[in-house]
Amino acid sequence: MKLTTQQIGKCGELLVQYYLLLNGVESAPMTTDSGIDLVAYSKLGNRAYTIQVKTNLKPKPGGGKGRLAIDWWVKEDSTTDLFAFVELETKGIWIIENKEIPKLSKQHPAKDFTYLWLLTRRLRKEKMVRL
């Protein structure tokens, strides 16, 4: 069975919620899509955080023929506190502060968007928070 893009996105959101809860962080989905998918409450920080979840089903060849990579498009004017980047095949989750995205981005090919990508063999070496 092939998953739709909506199903892939929802799987990513649920996986992030699962890992947050395993780490003692409560979260809830937003009712509508306004660029924020989840709101999470941290007892440690005693505050709420907004999270946008970006999900890939599995790695794909970079440029169509290159090494396997995962990638995400991020709106540069996003107001979310955190991004949760998900790769479903390995259940990998990387949570990154919004302000860190420009530093990690490899390209800015489209107006108002940043393009973030990782080669799959580098995943375990990246300096990102991984739950």
PDB file of C-alpha atoms in Angstrom:
ATOM      1  CA  MET A   1       0.000   0.000   0.000  1.00  0.00           C
ATOM      2  CA  LYS A   2       1.328   3.427  -0.948  1.00  0.00           C
ATOM      3  CA  LEU A   3       0.941   6.215   1.605  1.00  0.00           C
ATOM      4  CA  THR A   4      -0.378   9.619   0.542  1.00  0.00           C
ATOM      5  CA  THR A   5       1.595  12.755   1.402  1.00  0.00           C
ATOM      6  CA  GLN A   6      -1.023  13.573   4.055  1.00  0.00           C
ATOM      7  CA  GLN A   7      -0.558  10.131   5.631  1.00  0.00           C
ATOM      8  CA  ILE A   8       3.230  10.515   5.579  1.00  0.00           C
ATOM      9  CA  GLY A   9       2.920  13.909   7.265  1.00  0.00           C
ATOM     10  CA  LYS A  10       0.545  12.597   9.928  1.00  0.00           C
ATOM     11  CA  CYS A  11       2.861   9.628  10.630  1.00  0.00           C
ATOM     12  CA  GLY A  12       5.685  12.111  11.202  1.00  0.00           C
ATOM     13  CA  GLU A  13       3.606  14.197  13.605  1.00  0.00           C
ATOM     14  CA  LEU A  14       2.526  11.137  15.574  1.00  0.00           C
ATOM     15  CA  LEU A  15       6.094   9.815  15.734  1.00  0.00           C
ATOM     16  CA  VAL A  16       7.314  13.155  17.108  1.00  0.00           C
ATOM     17  CA  GLN A  17       4.513  13.181  19.693  1.00  0.00           C
ATOM     18  CA  TYR A  18       5.427   9.619  20.695  1.00  0.00           C
ATOM     19  CA  TYR A  19       9.092  10.492  21.262  1.00  0.00           C
ATOM     20  CA  LEU A  20       8.251  13.717  23.071  1.00  0.00           C
ATOM     21  CA  LEU A  21       5.940  11.847  25.432  1.00  0.00           C
ATOM     22  CA  LEU A  22       8.587   9.160  26.028  1.00  0.00           C
ATOM     23  CA  ASN A  23      10.825  12.020  27.180  1.00  0.00           C
ATOM     24  CA  GLY A  24       8.197  13.515  29.489  1.00  0.00           C
ATOM     25  CA  VAL A  25       7.110  16.329  27.181  1.00  0.00           C
ATOM     26  CA  GLU A  26       3.361  16.781  26.662  1.00  0.00           C
ATOM     27  CA  SER A  27       2.226  17.863  23.196  1.00  0.00           C
ATOM     28  CA  ALA A  28      -0.954  18.416  21.234  1.00  0.00           C
ATOM     29  CA  PRO A  29      -1.716  18.818  17.518  1.00  0.00           C
ATOM     30  CA  MET A  30      -3.149  22.042  16.165  1.00  0.00           C
ATOM     31  CA  THR A  31      -6.682  21.970  14.801  1.00  0.00           C
ATOM     32  CA  THR A  32      -5.816  23.763  11.549  1.00  0.00           C
ATOM     33  CA  ASP A  33      -2.640  24.015   9.486  1.00  0.00           C
ATOM     34  CA  SER A  34      -1.182  27.469  10.082  1.00  0.00           C
ATOM     35  CA  GLY A  35       2.472  26.419   9.780  1.00  0.00           C
ATOM     36  CA  ILE A  36       2.512  25.009  13.294  1.00  0.00           C
ATOM     37  CA  ASP A  37       1.752  21.306  13.730  1.00  0.00           C
ATOM     38  CA  LEU A  38       2.250  20.734  17.465  1.00  0.00           C
ATOM     39  CA  VAL A  39       2.411  22.676  20.687  1.00  0.00           C
ATOM     40  CA  ALA A  40       4.601  21.060  23.330  1.00  0.00           C
ATOM     41  CA  TYR A  41       4.923  21.967  27.000  1.00  0.00           C
ATOM     42  CA  SER A  42       8.240  21.541  28.759  1.00  0.00           C
ATOM     43  CA  LYS A  43       8.156  21.351  32.556  1.00  0.00           C
ATOM     44  CA  LEU A  44      11.922  21.893  32.554  1.00  0.00           C
ATOM     45  CA  GLY A  45      11.670  25.200  30.711  1.00  0.00           C
ATOM     46  CA  ASN A  46       8.224  25.924  32.154  1.00  0.00           C
ATOM     47  CA  ARG A  47       6.993  27.097  28.764  1.00  0.00           C
ATOM     48  CA  ALA A  48       5.239  26.024  25.605  1.00  0.00           C
ATOM     49  CA  TYR A  49       7.028  25.527  22.274  1.00  0.00           C
ATOM     50  CA  THR A  50       5.537  25.514  18.793  1.00  0.00           C
ATOM     51  CA  ILE A  51       6.773  22.788  16.445  1.00  0.00           C
ATOM     52  CA  GLN A  52       6.498  22.352  12.711  1.00  0.00           C
ATOM     53  CA  VAL A  53       7.030  18.756  11.564  1.00  0.00           C
ATOM     54  CA  LYS A  54       8.597  17.982   8.165  1.00  0.00           C
ATOM     55  CA  THR A  55       8.531  14.326   7.120  1.00  0.00           C
ATOM     56  CA  ASN A  56      10.192  12.133   4.481  1.00  0.00           C
ATOM     57  CA  LEU A  57       9.127   8.544   3.903  1.00  0.00           C
ATOM     58  CA  LYS A  58      12.648   7.385   3.001  1.00  0.00           C
ATOM     59  CA  PRO A  59      15.906   8.622   1.453  1.00  0.00           C
ATOM     60  CA  LYS A  60      16.069   9.232  -2.286  1.00  0.00           C
ATOM     61  CA  PRO A  61      18.956   9.729  -4.719  1.00  0.00           C
ATOM     62  CA  GLY A  62      20.239  13.317  -4.590  1.00  0.00           C
ATOM     63  CA  GLY A  63      19.613  15.032  -7.930  1.00  0.00           C
ATOM     64  CA  GLY A  64      17.835  11.866  -9.065  1.00  0.00           C
ATOM     65  CA  LYS A  65      21.063   9.881  -9.517  1.00  0.00           C
ATOM     66  CA  GLY A  66      23.349  10.805  -6.611  1.00  0.00           C
ATOM     67  CA  ARG A  67      23.917   9.366  -3.163  1.00  0.00           C
ATOM     68  CA  LEU A  68      20.896   8.686  -0.972  1.00  0.00           C
ATOM     69  CA  ALA A  69      19.772  11.778   0.899  1.00  0.00           C
ATOM     70  CA  ILE A  70      16.836  13.169   2.824  1.00  0.00           C
ATOM     71  CA  ASP A  71      15.680  16.732   2.358  1.00  0.00           C
ATOM     72  CA  TRP A  72      13.133  19.264   3.499  1.00  0.00           C
ATOM     73  CA  TRP A  73      11.935  22.678   2.297  1.00  0.00           C
ATOM     74  CA  VAL A  74      11.550  25.248   5.074  1.00  0.00           C
ATOM     75  CA  LYS A  75       9.777  28.602   4.785  1.00  0.00           C
ATOM     76  CA  GLU A  76      12.210  31.322   5.807  1.00  0.00           C
ATOM     77  CA  ASP A  77       9.503  33.437   7.479  1.00  0.00           C
ATOM     78  CA  SER A  78       8.237  30.603   9.699  1.00  0.00           C
ATOM     79  CA  THR A  79       7.348  31.731  13.220  1.00  0.00           C
ATOM     80  CA  THR A  80       7.583  28.292  14.823  1.00  0.00           C
ATOM     81  CA  ASP A  81      10.019  27.801  17.717  1.00  0.00           C
ATOM     82  CA  LEU A  82      11.269  24.377  16.611  1.00  0.00           C
ATOM     83  CA  PHE A  83      11.338  22.186  13.530  1.00  0.00           C
ATOM     84  CA  ALA A  84      11.096  18.419  13.851  1.00  0.00           C
ATOM     85  CA  PHE A  85      12.579  16.721  10.779  1.00  0.00           C
ATOM     86  CA  VAL A  86      11.474  13.107  10.389  1.00  0.00           C
ATOM     87  CA  GLU A  87      12.621  10.216   8.209  1.00  0.00           C
ATOM     88  CA  LEU A  88      10.078   7.422   8.594  1.00  0.00           C
ATOM     89  CA  GLU A  89      12.093   4.493   7.217  1.00  0.00           C
ATOM     90  CA  THR A  90      14.519   4.585  10.160  1.00  0.00           C
ATOM     91  CA  LYS A  91      12.200   6.533  12.490  1.00  0.00           C
ATOM     92  CA  GLY A  92      14.850   9.243  12.722  1.00  0.00           C
ATOM     93  CA  ILE A  93      13.871  12.555  14.322  1.00  0.00           C
ATOM     94  CA  TRP A  94      15.985  15.713  14.465  1.00  0.00           C
ATOM     95  CA  ILE A  95      14.650  18.671  16.437  1.00  0.00           C
ATOM     96  CA  ILE A  96      16.243  21.994  15.541  1.00  0.00           C
ATOM     97  CA  GLU A  97      15.583  25.523  16.719  1.00  0.00           C
ATOM     98  CA  ASN A  98      14.207  27.743  13.975  1.00  0.00           C
ATOM     99  CA  LYS A  99      17.094  30.216  14.342  1.00  0.00           C
ATOM    100  CA  GLU A 100      19.603  27.414  13.574  1.00  0.00           C
ATOM    101  CA  ILE A 101      18.083  26.503  10.197  1.00  0.00           C
ATOM    102  CA  PRO A 102      19.968  29.141   8.128  1.00  0.00           C
ATOM    103  CA  LYS A 103      23.286  27.939   9.589  1.00  0.00           C
ATOM    104  CA  LEU A 104      22.565  24.311   8.650  1.00  0.00           C
ATOM    105  CA  SER A 105      20.975  24.958   5.274  1.00  0.00           C
ATOM    106  CA  LYS A 106      22.956  24.029   2.201  1.00  0.00           C
ATOM    107  CA  GLN A 107      20.963  26.066  -0.322  1.00  0.00           C
ATOM    108  CA  HIS A 108      18.395  28.828  -0.775  1.00  0.00           C
ATOM    109  CA  PRO A 109      17.184  27.983  -4.315  1.00  0.00           C
ATOM    110  CA  ALA A 110      13.622  29.301  -4.082  1.00  0.00           C
ATOM    111  CA  LYS A 111      12.345  32.678  -2.977  1.00  0.00           C
ATOM    112  CA  ASP A 112      11.312  32.592   0.693  1.00  0.00           C
ATOM    113  CA  PHE A 113      12.439  28.965   1.157  1.00  0.00           C
ATOM    114  CA  THR A 114      15.503  27.270   2.584  1.00  0.00           C
ATOM    115  CA  TYR A 115      16.530  23.808   1.440  1.00  0.00           C
ATOM    116  CA  LEU A 116      17.957  21.542   4.141  1.00  0.00           C
ATOM    117  CA  TRP A 117      19.371  18.132   3.217  1.00  0.00           C
ATOM    118  CA  LEU A 118      21.455  15.369   4.757  1.00  0.00           C
ATOM    119  CA  LEU A 119      23.290  12.494   3.135  1.00  0.00           C
ATOM    120  CA  THR A 120      22.110   9.299   4.790  1.00  0.00           C
ATOM    121  CA  ARG A 121      25.597   8.116   5.684  1.00  0.00           C
ATOM    122  CA  ARG A 122      26.141  11.401   7.587  1.00  0.00           C
ATOM    123  CA  LEU A 123      22.986  11.161   9.674  1.00  0.00           C
ATOM    124  CA  ARG A 124      24.628   9.835  12.798  1.00  0.00           C
ATOM    125  CA  LYS A 125      27.425  12.412  12.620  1.00  0.00           C
ATOM    126  CA  GLU A 126      25.319  15.573  12.364  1.00  0.00           C
ATOM    127  CA  LYS A 127      25.383  17.880  15.366  1.00  0.00           C
ATOM    128  CA  MET A 128      21.637  18.061  15.787  1.00  0.00           C
ATOM    129  CA  VAL A 129      19.471  17.128  18.693  1.00  0.00           C
ATOM    130  CA  ARG A 130      18.180  13.638  18.059  1.00  0.00           C
ATOM    131  CA  LEU A 131      15.613  12.057  20.320  1.00  0.00           C
TER     132      LEU A 131
END
